[in-house]
């Protein structure tokens, strides 16, 4: 679904993000038909997911953070389709696995601070080294920035019309 | 330049370390021509900085300036690393240490010995000052020239500093901050604020959404995907959006146009609107071309949803002007 590979031209990036985002919004609206009935929080959560998904789709599999986002989206979709108790079961081992590597990272170096926080913020960088972490962070920031601008413009446009 | 401080343990160790490091600096200045990464001021923890990267190697982590302190405080780590260093260096370096020499390895080895003994004791207050300064500076080339691990270390650290510089450009308002710790703080704050903005804007969009209908947008956007990729080949031109709008208009078999004409019917005709819009675009700066195109796109979508749309080109230009200002801000 993502368009041709993006140049580093910010304009084209914004356009791609915009298209992808609107596409995802449409999908959202078409799938969940009861817009009026669903709570505002659920709706805003879906829009948020659509925003992150659109970012990830535009980037594709090139980046660790985009892969992580796509993975969570697919997992979510699979879980939603299954709609079984497996939902709870799959969560537990995942969280247990997640906890341990974090502690290993924190304890030996005695570093409780910033890198751990950064790893929490940027998806998919849990096990990367510092170089990769900074790389992914930079990319993530770039896409987040443009996504925020796209959304701002959308909101502006809709609020004036 | 007496480098025989190996016997001292406590007390005057600071001074001897300092002397040794001074000697090393002089040697460095003789040897090094190209690289200018050293900070002469962080003499006091130079030896300790050497120890620092090793755990970074092991665990794949750089510790930034905060970590420097932590590592120095933990003598266990230091001991381990020093042992590692000693295994890498020649055994005879230790022997040479006891004699006088101006060579780096000796000085490094001796400083390591010193630092092992002193790190847990006296160096702490001095080290506290040093990490506040700047990025972790690249160590003396000569000191690590033969050590493959330290070469890799240095390369890694340079990579990291490169990326930190790139991040400095990305994150607004970071030009004044020089320390890695400060930079990381800024980065973390910025990412957090961006994510909160996304959340807030998604909430806003969620409130606006039910008013608008996105049914036909799938098709529209699929079509629109193809258009800009053609048009943006010359997107540096000032009237690129004008070109795009016209290209959309002039495509005879354009399904968008057909759909719009079908849906809009009487009250709103496509051509005069876009003509007005495109005339507005002509006055636009090239920097915000995407914005105009996006607005065109959004506008078309919205027209699908709400059936009677009053034809208010002036209103549109007003809103466009407003958002243009916002964009520039």
CSV table of C-alpha atoms in Angstrom, one decimal:
chain,number,residue,atom,x,y,z
A,1,UNK,CA,0.0,0.0,0.0
A,2,UNK,CA,2.9,2.4,0.5
A,3,UNK,CA,3.7,4.5,-2.5
A,4,UNK,CA,6.9,4.6,-4.3
A,5,UNK,CA,10.0,4.9,-2.1
A,6,UNK,CA,10.2,8.3,-0.6
A,7,UNK,CA,12.8,10.7,-1.4
A,8,UNK,CA,14.2,12.7,1.4
A,9,UNK,CA,12.3,15.7,0.2
A,10,UNK,CA,10.1,16.7,3.1
A,11,UNK,CA,7.2,17.7,0.9
A,12,UNK,CA,6.9,14.3,-0.7
A,13,UNK,CA,7.2,12.7,2.7
A,14,UNK,CA,4.3,14.8,4.0
A,15,UNK,CA,2.2,13.9,1.1
A,16,UNK,CA,2.9,10.2,1.5
A,17,UNK,CA,2.1,10.4,5.1
A,18,UNK,CA,-1.1,12.3,4.5
A,19,UNK,CA,-2.3,9.9,1.9
A,20,UNK,CA,-1.5,6.9,4.1
A,21,UNK,CA,-3.1,8.5,7.1
A,22,UNK,CA,-6.3,9.3,5.3
A,23,UNK,CA,-6.4,5.9,3.9
A,24,UNK,CA,-6.1,4.4,7.3
A,25,UNK,CA,-8.8,6.7,8.6
A,26,UNK,CA,-11.1,5.6,5.9
A,27,UNK,CA,-10.4,2.0,6.8
A,28,UNK,CA,-11.1,2.8,10.3
A,29,UNK,CA,-14.4,4.4,9.5
A,30,UNK,CA,-15.5,1.8,7.1
A,31,UNK,CA,-14.7,-1.1,9.4
A,32,UNK,CA,-16.2,0.2,12.6
A,33,UNK,CA,-19.4,1.5,11.4
A,34,UNK,CA,-20.9,2.7,14.7
A,35,UNK,CA,-19.0,5.9,14.9
A,36,UNK,CA,-21.6,7.8,16.8
A,37,UNK,CA,-22.0,5.2,19.4
A,38,UNK,CA,-18.5,4.4,20.3
A,39,UNK,CA,-16.9,6.3,23.0
A,40,UNK,CA,-14.7,9.2,22.2
A,41,UNK,CA,-11.8,7.6,23.8
A,42,UNK,CA,-12.0,4.5,21.7
A,43,UNK,CA,-12.3,6.6,18.6
A,44,UNK,CA,-9.4,8.7,19.5
A,45,UNK,CA,-7.4,5.6,20.3
A,46,UNK,CA,-8.2,4.2,16.9
A,47,UNK,CA,-7.2,7.4,15.2
A,48,UNK,CA,-4.0,7.3,17.1
A,49,UNK,CA,-3.4,3.7,16.0
A,50,UNK,CA,-4.1,4.8,12.4
A,51,UNK,CA,-1.6,7.6,12.7
A,52,UNK,CA,1.2,5.3,13.9
A,53,UNK,CA,0.2,2.7,11.4
A,54,UNK,CA,0.4,5.2,8.6
A,55,UNK,CA,3.8,6.2,9.7
A,56,UNK,CA,4.9,2.6,9.8
A,57,UNK,CA,3.4,1.8,6.4
A,58,UNK,CA,5.1,4.6,4.7
A,59,UNK,CA,8.5,3.5,6.0
A,60,UNK,CA,7.8,-0.2,5.5
A,61,UNK,CA,10.3,-2.7,6.9
A,62,UNK,CA,13.3,-0.5,6.6
A,63,UNK,CA,13.4,0.5,10.2
A,64,UNK,CA,13.2,-1.3,13.4
A,65,UNK,CA,10.6,1.0,14.9
A,66,UNK,CA,8.3,0.6,11.9
A,67,UNK,CA,8.7,-3.1,12.0
A,68,UNK,CA,7.8,-3.1,15.6
A,69,UNK,CA,4.7,-1.0,15.0
A,70,UNK,CA,3.6,-3.2,12.1
A,71,UNK,CA,4.1,-6.2,14.3
A,72,UNK,CA,2.0,-4.9,17.1
A,73,UNK,CA,-0.7,-4.0,14.6
A,74,UNK,CA,-0.8,-7.4,13.1
A,75,UNK,CA,-0.8,-9.0,16.5
A,76,UNK,CA,-3.7,-6.8,17.5
A,77,UNK,CA,-5.5,-7.7,14.4
A,78,UNK,CA,-5.0,-11.4,14.9
A,79,UNK,CA,-6.0,-11.2,18.5
A,80,UNK,CA,-9.1,-9.3,17.6
A,81,UNK,CA,-10.0,-11.8,15.0
A,82,UNK,CA,-9.5,-14.7,17.3
A,83,UNK,CA,-11.3,-13.1,20.2
A,84,UNK,CA,-10.5,-15.8,22.5
A,85,UNK,CA,-9.0,-16.2,26.0
A,86,UNK,CA,-5.7,-16.6,24.2
A,87,UNK,CA,-5.5,-12.8,24.3
A,88,UNK,CA,-4.6,-13.0,28.0
A,89,UNK,CA,-2.3,-15.9,27.7
A,90,UNK,CA,-0.2,-14.4,25.0
A,91,UNK,CA,0.2,-11.3,26.9
A,92,UNK,CA,1.7,-12.9,30.0
A,93,UNK,CA,4.8,-14.5,28.5
A,94,UNK,CA,5.4,-11.5,26.4
A,95,UNK,CA,5.5,-9.2,29.4
A,96,UNK,CA,7.6,-11.7,31.3
A,97,UNK,CA,10.1,-11.8,28.5
A,98,UNK,CA,10.1,-8.1,28.2
A,99,UNK,CA,10.9,-7.5,31.8
A,100,UNK,CA,14.0,-9.6,32.0
A,101,UNK,CA,16.1,-8.1,29.3
A,102,UNK,CA,15.3,-4.7,30.6
A,103,UNK,CA,16.6,-5.5,34.0
A,104,UNK,CA,19.7,-7.0,32.5
A,105,UNK,CA,20.4,-3.8,30.7
A,106,UNK,CA,19.8,-1.6,33.7
A,107,UNK,CA,21.7,-3.5,36.3
A,108,UNK,CA,25.2,-4.1,35.2
A,109,UNK,CA,26.0,-0.7,34.0
A,110,UNK,CA,24.1,1.0,36.8
A,111,UNK,CA,22.6,3.2,34.2
A,112,UNK,CA,19.1,3.9,35.2
A,113,UNK,CA,18.6,6.9,33.2
A,114,UNK,CA,18.1,8.2,29.8
A,115,UNK,CA,18.8,5.4,27.4
A,116,UNK,CA,16.3,3.2,29.1
A,117,UNK,CA,13.8,5.9,28.8
A,118,UNK,CA,14.5,6.4,25.2
A,119,UNK,CA,14.2,2.7,24.6
A,120,UNK,CA,10.7,2.8,26.1
A,121,UNK,CA,9.7,5.7,23.9
A,122,UNK,CA,10.9,4.5,20.6
A,123,UNK,CA,9.3,1.2,19.6
A,124,UNK,CA,11.5,-1.7,18.6
A,125,UNK,CA,14.8,-0.6,20.0
A,126,UNK,CA,14.8,-2.7,23.1
A,127,UNK,CA,17.8,-4.8,22.2
A,128,UNK,CA,19.8,-2.4,20.0
A,129,UNK,CA,23.1,-1.0,20.7
A,130,UNK,CA,23.6,2.7,21.3
A,131,UNK,CA,24.4,3.6,17.7
A,132,UNK,CA,21.4,1.9,16.3
A,133,UNK,CA,19.3,3.4,19.1
A,134,UNK,CA,20.3,6.9,18.1
A,135,UNK,CA,19.8,6.1,14.4
A,136,UNK,CA,16.3,4.8,15.0
A,137,UNK,CA,15.5,7.7,17.3
A,138,UNK,CA,16.4,10.2,14.6
A,139,UNK,CA,14.3,8.5,12.0
A,140,UNK,CA,11.4,8.1,14.4
A,141,UNK,CA,11.6,11.8,15.3
A,142,UNK,CA,11.6,12.7,11.6
A,143,UNK,CA,8.5,10.7,10.9
A,144,UNK,CA,6.7,11.7,14.0
A,145,UNK,CA,7.3,15.4,13.2
A,146,UNK,CA,5.8,15.1,9.8
A,147,UNK,CA,2.9,13.0,11.0
A,148,UNK,CA,2.1,15.7,13.6
A,149,UNK,CA,2.2,18.3,10.9
A,150,UNK,CA,-0.1,16.3,8.7
A,151,UNK,CA,-2.5,15.9,11.6
A,152,UNK,CA,-2.4,19.5,12.5
A,153,UNK,CA,-3.2,20.5,9.0
A,154,UNK,CA,-6.1,18.1,8.9
A,155,UNK,CA,-7.5,19.4,12.1
A,156,UNK,CA,-7.2,22.9,10.9
A,157,UNK,CA,-8.8,22.1,7.6
A,158,UNK,CA,-11.7,20.3,9.2
A,159,UNK,CA,-12.3,22.8,11.9
A,160,UNK,CA,-12.6,25.7,9.4
A,161,UNK,CA,-15.0,23.9,7.1
B,1,UNK,CA,58.4,13.7,33.3
B,2,UNK,CA,58.9,10.9,35.6
B,3,UNK,CA,56.5,8.1,35.1
B,4,UNK,CA,57.3,6.0,38.0
B,5,UNK,CA,54.2,6.4,40.0
B,6,UNK,CA,53.5,2.8,40.2
B,7,UNK,CA,54.3,2.5,43.8
B,8,UNK,CA,52.0,5.1,45.1
B,9,UNK,CA,48.6,4.1,46.2
B,10,UNK,CA,46.8,6.7,48.0
B,11,UNK,CA,47.7,10.2,49.0
B,12,UNK,CA,49.7,11.8,46.3
B,13,UNK,CA,48.3,9.6,43.6
B,14,UNK,CA,46.3,12.4,42.1
B,15,UNK,CA,49.3,14.5,41.5
B,16,UNK,CA,51.2,11.7,40.0
B,17,UNK,CA,48.4,10.8,37.7
B,18,UNK,CA,48.2,14.3,36.7
B,19,UNK,CA,51.9,14.4,36.0
B,20,UNK,CA,51.7,11.3,34.0
B,21,UNK,CA,48.8,12.6,32.0
B,22,UNK,CA,50.6,15.8,31.3
B,23,UNK,CA,53.4,13.8,29.9
B,24,UNK,CA,51.1,11.9,27.8
B,25,UNK,CA,49.5,15.0,26.5
B,26,UNK,CA,52.9,16.3,25.5
B,27,UNK,CA,53.6,13.1,23.7
B,28,UNK,CA,50.2,13.3,22.0
B,29,UNK,CA,50.8,16.8,20.8
B,30,UNK,CA,54.0,15.6,19.3
B,31,UNK,CA,52.5,12.7,17.6
B,32,UNK,CA,49.0,13.7,16.6
B,33,UNK,CA,48.4,16.0,13.7
B,34,UNK,CA,45.0,15.3,12.4
B,35,UNK,CA,42.7,14.5,15.1
B,36,UNK,CA,41.6,17.2,17.4
B,37,UNK,CA,39.2,15.5,19.6
B,38,UNK,CA,41.0,15.7,22.8
B,39,UNK,CA,40.0,17.8,25.6
B,40,UNK,CA,43.1,18.6,27.5
B,41,UNK,CA,41.0,19.5,30.4
B,42,UNK,CA,39.8,16.1,31.2
B,43,UNK,CA,43.2,14.9,32.2
B,44,UNK,CA,42.0,13.7,35.4
B,45,UNK,CA,39.7,11.1,34.1
B,46,UNK,CA,41.5,10.2,30.9
B,47,UNK,CA,42.8,7.1,32.4
B,48,UNK,CA,39.5,6.3,33.7
B,49,UNK,CA,37.8,7.0,30.4
B,50,UNK,CA,39.9,4.2,29.0
B,51,UNK,CA,38.3,1.9,31.4
B,52,UNK,CA,35.0,3.1,30.7
B,53,UNK,CA,34.5,1.8,27.2
B,54,UNK,CA,35.1,-1.7,27.9
B,55,UNK,CA,31.8,-2.5,29.6
B,56,UNK,CA,30.3,-0.6,26.7
B,57,UNK,CA,31.9,-3.1,24.4
B,58,UNK,CA,30.7,-6.0,26.4
B,59,UNK,CA,27.2,-4.9,26.9
B,60,UNK,CA,26.9,-3.0,23.7
B,61,UNK,CA,26.1,0.2,25.5
B,62,UNK,CA,27.8,3.4,25.6
B,63,UNK,CA,27.4,5.0,28.9
B,64,UNK,CA,27.2,8.6,28.4
B,65,UNK,CA,28.6,11.0,30.8
B,66,UNK,CA,26.3,9.8,33.6
B,67,UNK,CA,27.5,6.3,33.2
B,68,UNK,CA,31.1,7.5,33.5
B,69,UNK,CA,30.5,8.4,37.1
B,70,UNK,CA,28.7,5.2,37.8
B,71,UNK,CA,31.4,3.1,36.5
B,72,UNK,CA,34.1,4.9,38.4
B,73,UNK,CA,32.2,4.4,41.5
B,74,UNK,CA,32.0,0.7,41.1
B,75,UNK,CA,35.4,-0.6,41.7
B,76,UNK,CA,34.4,-4.1,40.6
B,77,UNK,CA,33.9,-2.9,37.1
B,78,UNK,CA,37.1,-1.0,37.0
B,79,UNK,CA,39.1,-3.9,38.2
B,80,UNK,CA,37.6,-6.2,35.6
B,81,UNK,CA,38.3,-3.7,32.9
B,82,UNK,CA,41.7,-3.0,33.9
B,83,UNK,CA,42.5,-6.7,33.9
B,84,UNK,CA,41.1,-6.8,30.5
B,85,UNK,CA,43.3,-4.0,29.4
B,86,UNK,CA,46.3,-5.6,30.9
B,87,UNK,CA,45.8,-8.8,29.0
B,88,UNK,CA,45.6,-6.9,25.8
B,89,UNK,CA,48.7,-5.0,26.4
B,90,UNK,CA,52.1,-6.6,26.4
B,91,UNK,CA,53.3,-8.0,29.6
B,92,UNK,CA,56.5,-6.1,29.3
B,93,UNK,CA,54.7,-2.9,29.5
B,94,UNK,CA,54.2,-3.5,33.1
B,95,UNK,CA,57.8,-4.1,33.4
B,96,UNK,CA,58.6,-1.0,31.5
B,97,UNK,CA,56.3,0.9,33.7
B,98,UNK,CA,58.8,0.7,36.5
B,99,UNK,CA,61.4,2.4,34.4
B,100,UNK,CA,61.1,5.8,33.1
B,101,UNK,CA,59.5,6.1,29.7
B,102,UNK,CA,57.6,8.5,27.7
B,103,UNK,CA,55.7,6.0,25.7
B,104,UNK,CA,52.0,5.9,25.7
B,105,UNK,CA,51.4,2.3,26.6
B,106,UNK,CA,53.5,2.6,29.7
B,107,UNK,CA,51.8,5.7,30.7
B,108,UNK,CA,48.5,4.1,30.0
B,109,UNK,CA,49.3,1.0,31.9
B,110,UNK,CA,50.6,2.9,34.8
B,111,UNK,CA,47.6,5.2,34.7
B,112,UNK,CA,45.5,2.1,34.7
B,113,UNK,CA,47.2,0.8,37.7
B,114,UNK,CA,46.9,4.1,39.3
B,115,UNK,CA,43.3,4.4,38.4
B,116,UNK,CA,42.5,1.1,39.7
B,117,UNK,CA,43.8,2.1,43.0
B,118,UNK,CA,42.6,5.6,43.0
B,119,UNK,CA,39.3,5.3,41.2
B,120,UNK,CA,37.5,4.0,44.2
B,121,UNK,CA,39.0,6.6,46.4
B,122,UNK,CA,40.2,10.0,45.3
B,123,UNK,CA,39.2,10.3,41.8
B,124,UNK,CA,35.5,10.5,42.5
B,125,UNK,CA,35.3,14.2,43.3
B,126,UNK,CA,37.4,15.1,40.2
B,127,UNK,CA,35.5,12.8,38.0
B,128,UNK,CA,32.3,14.5,38.9
B,129,UNK,CA,33.6,17.6,37.3
B,130,UNK,CA,34.8,16.1,34.1
B,131,UNK,CA,31.7,14.5,32.7
B,132,UNK,CA,29.9,17.7,32.9
B,133,UNK,CA,32.0,19.1,30.2
B,134,UNK,CA,31.4,17.6,26.8
B,135,UNK,CA,30.9,14.5,24.9
B,136,UNK,CA,33.1,11.6,25.7
B,137,UNK,CA,36.2,12.6,24.0
B,138,UNK,CA,38.1,10.3,21.7
B,139,UNK,CA,41.1,8.9,23.4
B,140,UNK,CA,44.6,9.3,22.3
B,141,UNK,CA,45.2,7.5,19.1
B,142,UNK,CA,48.6,6.4,19.9
B,143,UNK,CA,47.4,5.0,23.2
B,144,UNK,CA,45.1,2.7,21.5
B,145,UNK,CA,46.6,2.3,18.2
B,146,UNK,CA,47.7,-1.2,18.7
B,147,UNK,CA,44.6,-2.3,20.5
B,148,UNK,CA,42.0,-3.6,18.2
B,149,UNK,CA,39.4,-3.3,20.8
B,150,UNK,CA,40.1,0.3,21.4
B,151,UNK,CA,40.1,1.0,17.8
B,152,UNK,CA,36.7,-0.4,17.5
B,153,UNK,CA,35.8,1.6,20.6
B,154,UNK,CA,36.9,4.8,19.1
B,155,UNK,CA,35.1,4.1,15.8
B,156,UNK,CA,31.9,3.3,17.8
B,157,UNK,CA,32.2,6.5,19.8
B,158,UNK,CA,32.7,8.6,16.7
B,159,UNK,CA,29.6,7.0,15.2
B,160,UNK,CA,27.7,7.9,18.3
B,161,UNK,CA,28.9,11.4,18.3
B,162,UNK,CA,28.0,11.7,14.6
B,163,UNK,CA,24.5,10.6,15.4
B,164,UNK,CA,24.2,12.9,18.3
B,165,UNK,CA,25.1,15.8,16.0
B,166,UNK,CA,22.4,14.7,13.5
B,167,UNK,CA,19.9,14.5,16.3
B,168,UNK,CA,20.9,18.0,17.4
B,169,UNK,CA,19.8,19.2,14.0
B,170,UNK,CA,16.6,17.4,14.2
B,171,UNK,CA,15.5,18.4,17.7
B,172,UNK,CA,14.8,22.1,17.8
B,173,UNK,CA,16.5,24.2,20.3
B,174,UNK,CA,19.4,21.9,20.9
B,175,UNK,CA,22.1,24.1,19.5
B,176,UNK,CA,23.2,25.3,22.8
B,177,UNK,CA,23.3,22.0,24.6
B,178,UNK,CA,26.6,20.3,24.2
B,179,UNK,CA,26.6,17.5,26.7
B,180,UNK,CA,25.4,14.1,25.7
B,181,UNK,CA,23.3,13.8,28.8
B,182,UNK,CA,21.6,17.1,28.2
B,183,UNK,CA,21.1,16.1,24.6
B,184,UNK,CA,19.5,12.9,25.6
B,185,UNK,CA,17.2,14.7,27.9
B,186,UNK,CA,16.1,17.0,25.2
B,187,UNK,CA,15.6,14.1,22.8
B,188,UNK,CA,13.5,12.2,25.3
B,189,UNK,CA,11.4,15.3,26.1
B,190,UNK,CA,10.9,16.0,22.4
B,191,UNK,CA,9.8,12.5,21.6
B,192,UNK,CA,7.5,12.5,24.5
B,193,UNK,CA,6.0,15.8,23.5
B,194,UNK,CA,5.5,14.6,19.9
B,195,UNK,CA,3.8,11.5,21.1
B,196,UNK,CA,1.5,13.5,23.3
B,197,UNK,CA,0.8,15.8,20.4
B,198,UNK,CA,-0.2,12.8,18.3
B,199,UNK,CA,-2.5,11.7,21.0
B,200,UNK,CA,-4.1,15.1,21.4
B,201,UNK,CA,-4.5,15.6,17.7
B,202,UNK,CA,-6.1,12.2,17.3
B,203,UNK,CA,-8.6,13.0,20.0
B,204,UNK,CA,-9.4,16.2,18.1
B,205,UNK,CA,-9.8,14.4,14.9
B,206,UNK,CA,-12.0,11.8,16.6
B,207,UNK,CA,-14.3,14.5,17.7
B,208,UNK,CA,-14.4,16.0,14.2
B,209,UNK,CA,-14.7,12.7,12.4
B,210,UNK,CA,-18.4,11.8,12.6
B,211,UNK,CA,-19.2,14.9,10.8
B,212,UNK,CA,-17.4,13.9,7.7
B,213,UNK,CA,-17.8,11.0,5.4
B,214,UNK,CA,-14.9,9.3,3.9
B,215,UNK,CA,-16.6,6.8,1.6
B,216,UNK,CA,-15.2,7.7,-1.7
B,217,UNK,CA,-11.9,8.6,-0.4
B,218,UNK,CA,-10.3,5.2,-1.1
B,219,UNK,CA,-10.7,5.6,-4.7
B,220,UNK,CA,-9.8,9.2,-4.7
B,221,UNK,CA,-6.6,8.6,-2.9
B,222,UNK,CA,-5.6,5.7,-5.0
B,223,UNK,CA,-5.9,8.0,-8.0
B,224,UNK,CA,-4.2,10.8,-6.2
B,225,UNK,CA,-1.3,8.5,-5.4
B,226,UNK,CA,-0.4,8.4,-9.0
B,227,UNK,CA,-0.7,12.0,-9.7
B,228,UNK,CA,1.8,13.6,-7.4
B,229,UNK,CA,4.5,11.1,-8.2
B,230,UNK,CA,4.4,12.4,-11.8
B,231,UNK,CA,4.0,16.0,-10.8
B,232,UNK,CA,6.6,16.1,-8.1
B,233,UNK,CA,9.4,15.4,-10.5
B,234,UNK,CA,9.4,19.1,-11.0
B,235,UNK,CA,8.2,20.1,-7.6
B,236,UNK,CA,10.9,22.7,-7.2
B,237,UNK,CA,9.0,25.0,-9.5
B,238,UNK,CA,7.0,27.7,-7.8
B,239,UNK,CA,3.8,26.8,-9.6
B,240,UNK,CA,4.1,23.1,-9.2
B,241,UNK,CA,0.8,22.8,-7.4
B,242,UNK,CA,-0.8,24.8,-10.1
B,243,UNK,CA,0.5,22.3,-12.5
B,244,UNK,CA,-0.8,19.5,-10.4
B,245,UNK,CA,-4.2,21.0,-10.1
B,246,UNK,CA,-4.3,21.6,-13.8
B,247,UNK,CA,-3.1,18.1,-14.5
B,248,UNK,CA,-5.9,16.8,-12.4
B,249,UNK,CA,-8.3,18.9,-14.2
B,250,UNK,CA,-7.1,18.4,-17.7
B,251,UNK,CA,-7.0,14.6,-17.5
B,252,UNK,CA,-10.0,13.8,-19.5
B,253,UNK,CA,-10.6,10.4,-18.2
B,254,UNK,CA,-9.8,11.2,-14.7
B,255,UNK,CA,-12.2,9.3,-12.5
B,256,UNK,CA,-11.8,11.8,-9.7
B,257,UNK,CA,-13.1,14.5,-11.8
B,258,UNK,CA,-15.9,12.2,-13.1
B,259,UNK,CA,-16.8,11.2,-9.6
B,260,UNK,CA,-16.8,14.7,-8.4
B,261,UNK,CA,-18.9,15.9,-11.2
B,262,UNK,CA,-21.3,13.1,-10.6
B,263,UNK,CA,-21.6,13.7,-6.9
B,264,UNK,CA,-21.5,17.4,-6.8
B,265,UNK,CA,-23.9,18.0,-9.6
B,266,UNK,CA,-25.4,21.4,-9.7
B,267,UNK,CA,-24.5,23.7,-6.8
B,268,UNK,CA,-20.8,23.2,-6.9
B,269,UNK,CA,-18.9,22.9,-10.1
B,270,UNK,CA,-15.4,21.6,-10.1
B,271,UNK,CA,-13.8,23.9,-12.6
B,272,UNK,CA,-14.4,27.4,-11.3
B,273,UNK,CA,-13.4,26.3,-7.8
B,274,UNK,CA,-10.2,24.8,-8.8
B,275,UNK,CA,-9.6,27.7,-11.0
B,276,UNK,CA,-9.9,30.1,-8.1
B,277,UNK,CA,-7.9,27.8,-5.9
B,278,UNK,CA,-5.2,27.4,-8.5
B,279,UNK,CA,-5.0,31.2,-8.9
B,280,UNK,CA,-4.5,31.3,-5.2
B,281,UNK,CA,-1.8,28.7,-5.5
B,282,UNK,CA,0.1,30.8,-8.0
B,283,UNK,CA,0.8,33.3,-5.3
B,284,UNK,CA,2.0,30.7,-3.0
B,285,UNK,CA,5.5,30.1,-2.0
B,286,UNK,CA,7.2,26.9,-3.2
B,287,UNK,CA,7.8,25.8,0.3
B,288,UNK,CA,4.2,25.1,1.1
B,289,UNK,CA,3.2,23.5,-2.1
B,290,UNK,CA,2.3,20.3,-0.4
B,291,UNK,CA,0.0,22.1,1.8
B,292,UNK,CA,-2.1,23.4,-1.0
B,293,UNK,CA,-2.3,20.1,-2.6
B,294,UNK,CA,-3.3,18.5,0.6
B,295,UNK,CA,-6.0,21.0,1.1
B,296,UNK,CA,-7.2,20.3,-2.3
B,297,UNK,CA,-7.3,16.7,-1.5
B,298,UNK,CA,-9.1,17.2,1.8
B,299,UNK,CA,-11.5,19.6,0.3
B,300,UNK,CA,-12.5,17.1,-2.4
B,301,UNK,CA,-13.1,14.5,0.2
B,302,UNK,CA,-15.2,16.7,2.3
B,303,UNK,CA,-17.3,17.6,-0.6
B,304,UNK,CA,-18.1,14.0,-0.9
B,305,UNK,CA,-19.6,13.9,2.5
B,306,UNK,CA,-21.6,17.0,3.1
B,307,UNK,CA,-24.0,17.4,0.3
B,308,UNK,CA,-24.7,21.1,-0.1
B,309,UNK,CA,-21.5,22.9,0.0
B,310,UNK,CA,-21.8,26.6,-0.3
B,311,UNK,CA,-19.4,27.8,-2.9
B,312,UNK,CA,-17.2,30.0,-0.9
B,313,UNK,CA,-13.9,30.4,-2.5
B,314,UNK,CA,-13.1,33.4,-0.4
B,315,UNK,CA,-13.7,31.4,2.7
B,316,UNK,CA,-11.4,28.8,1.5
B,317,UNK,CA,-8.6,31.2,0.7
B,318,UNK,CA,-9.1,32.7,4.1
B,319,UNK,CA,-8.7,29.4,5.8
B,320,UNK,CA,-5.8,28.6,3.5
B,321,UNK,CA,-4.2,31.8,4.5
B,322,UNK,CA,-4.7,31.0,8.1
B,323,UNK,CA,-3.3,27.6,7.9
B,324,UNK,CA,-0.5,28.9,5.8
B,325,UNK,CA,0.4,31.2,8.6
B,326,UNK,CA,0.3,28.4,11.0
B,327,UNK,CA,2.6,26.4,8.7
B,328,UNK,CA,5.1,29.1,8.6
B,329,UNK,CA,5.0,29.5,12.4
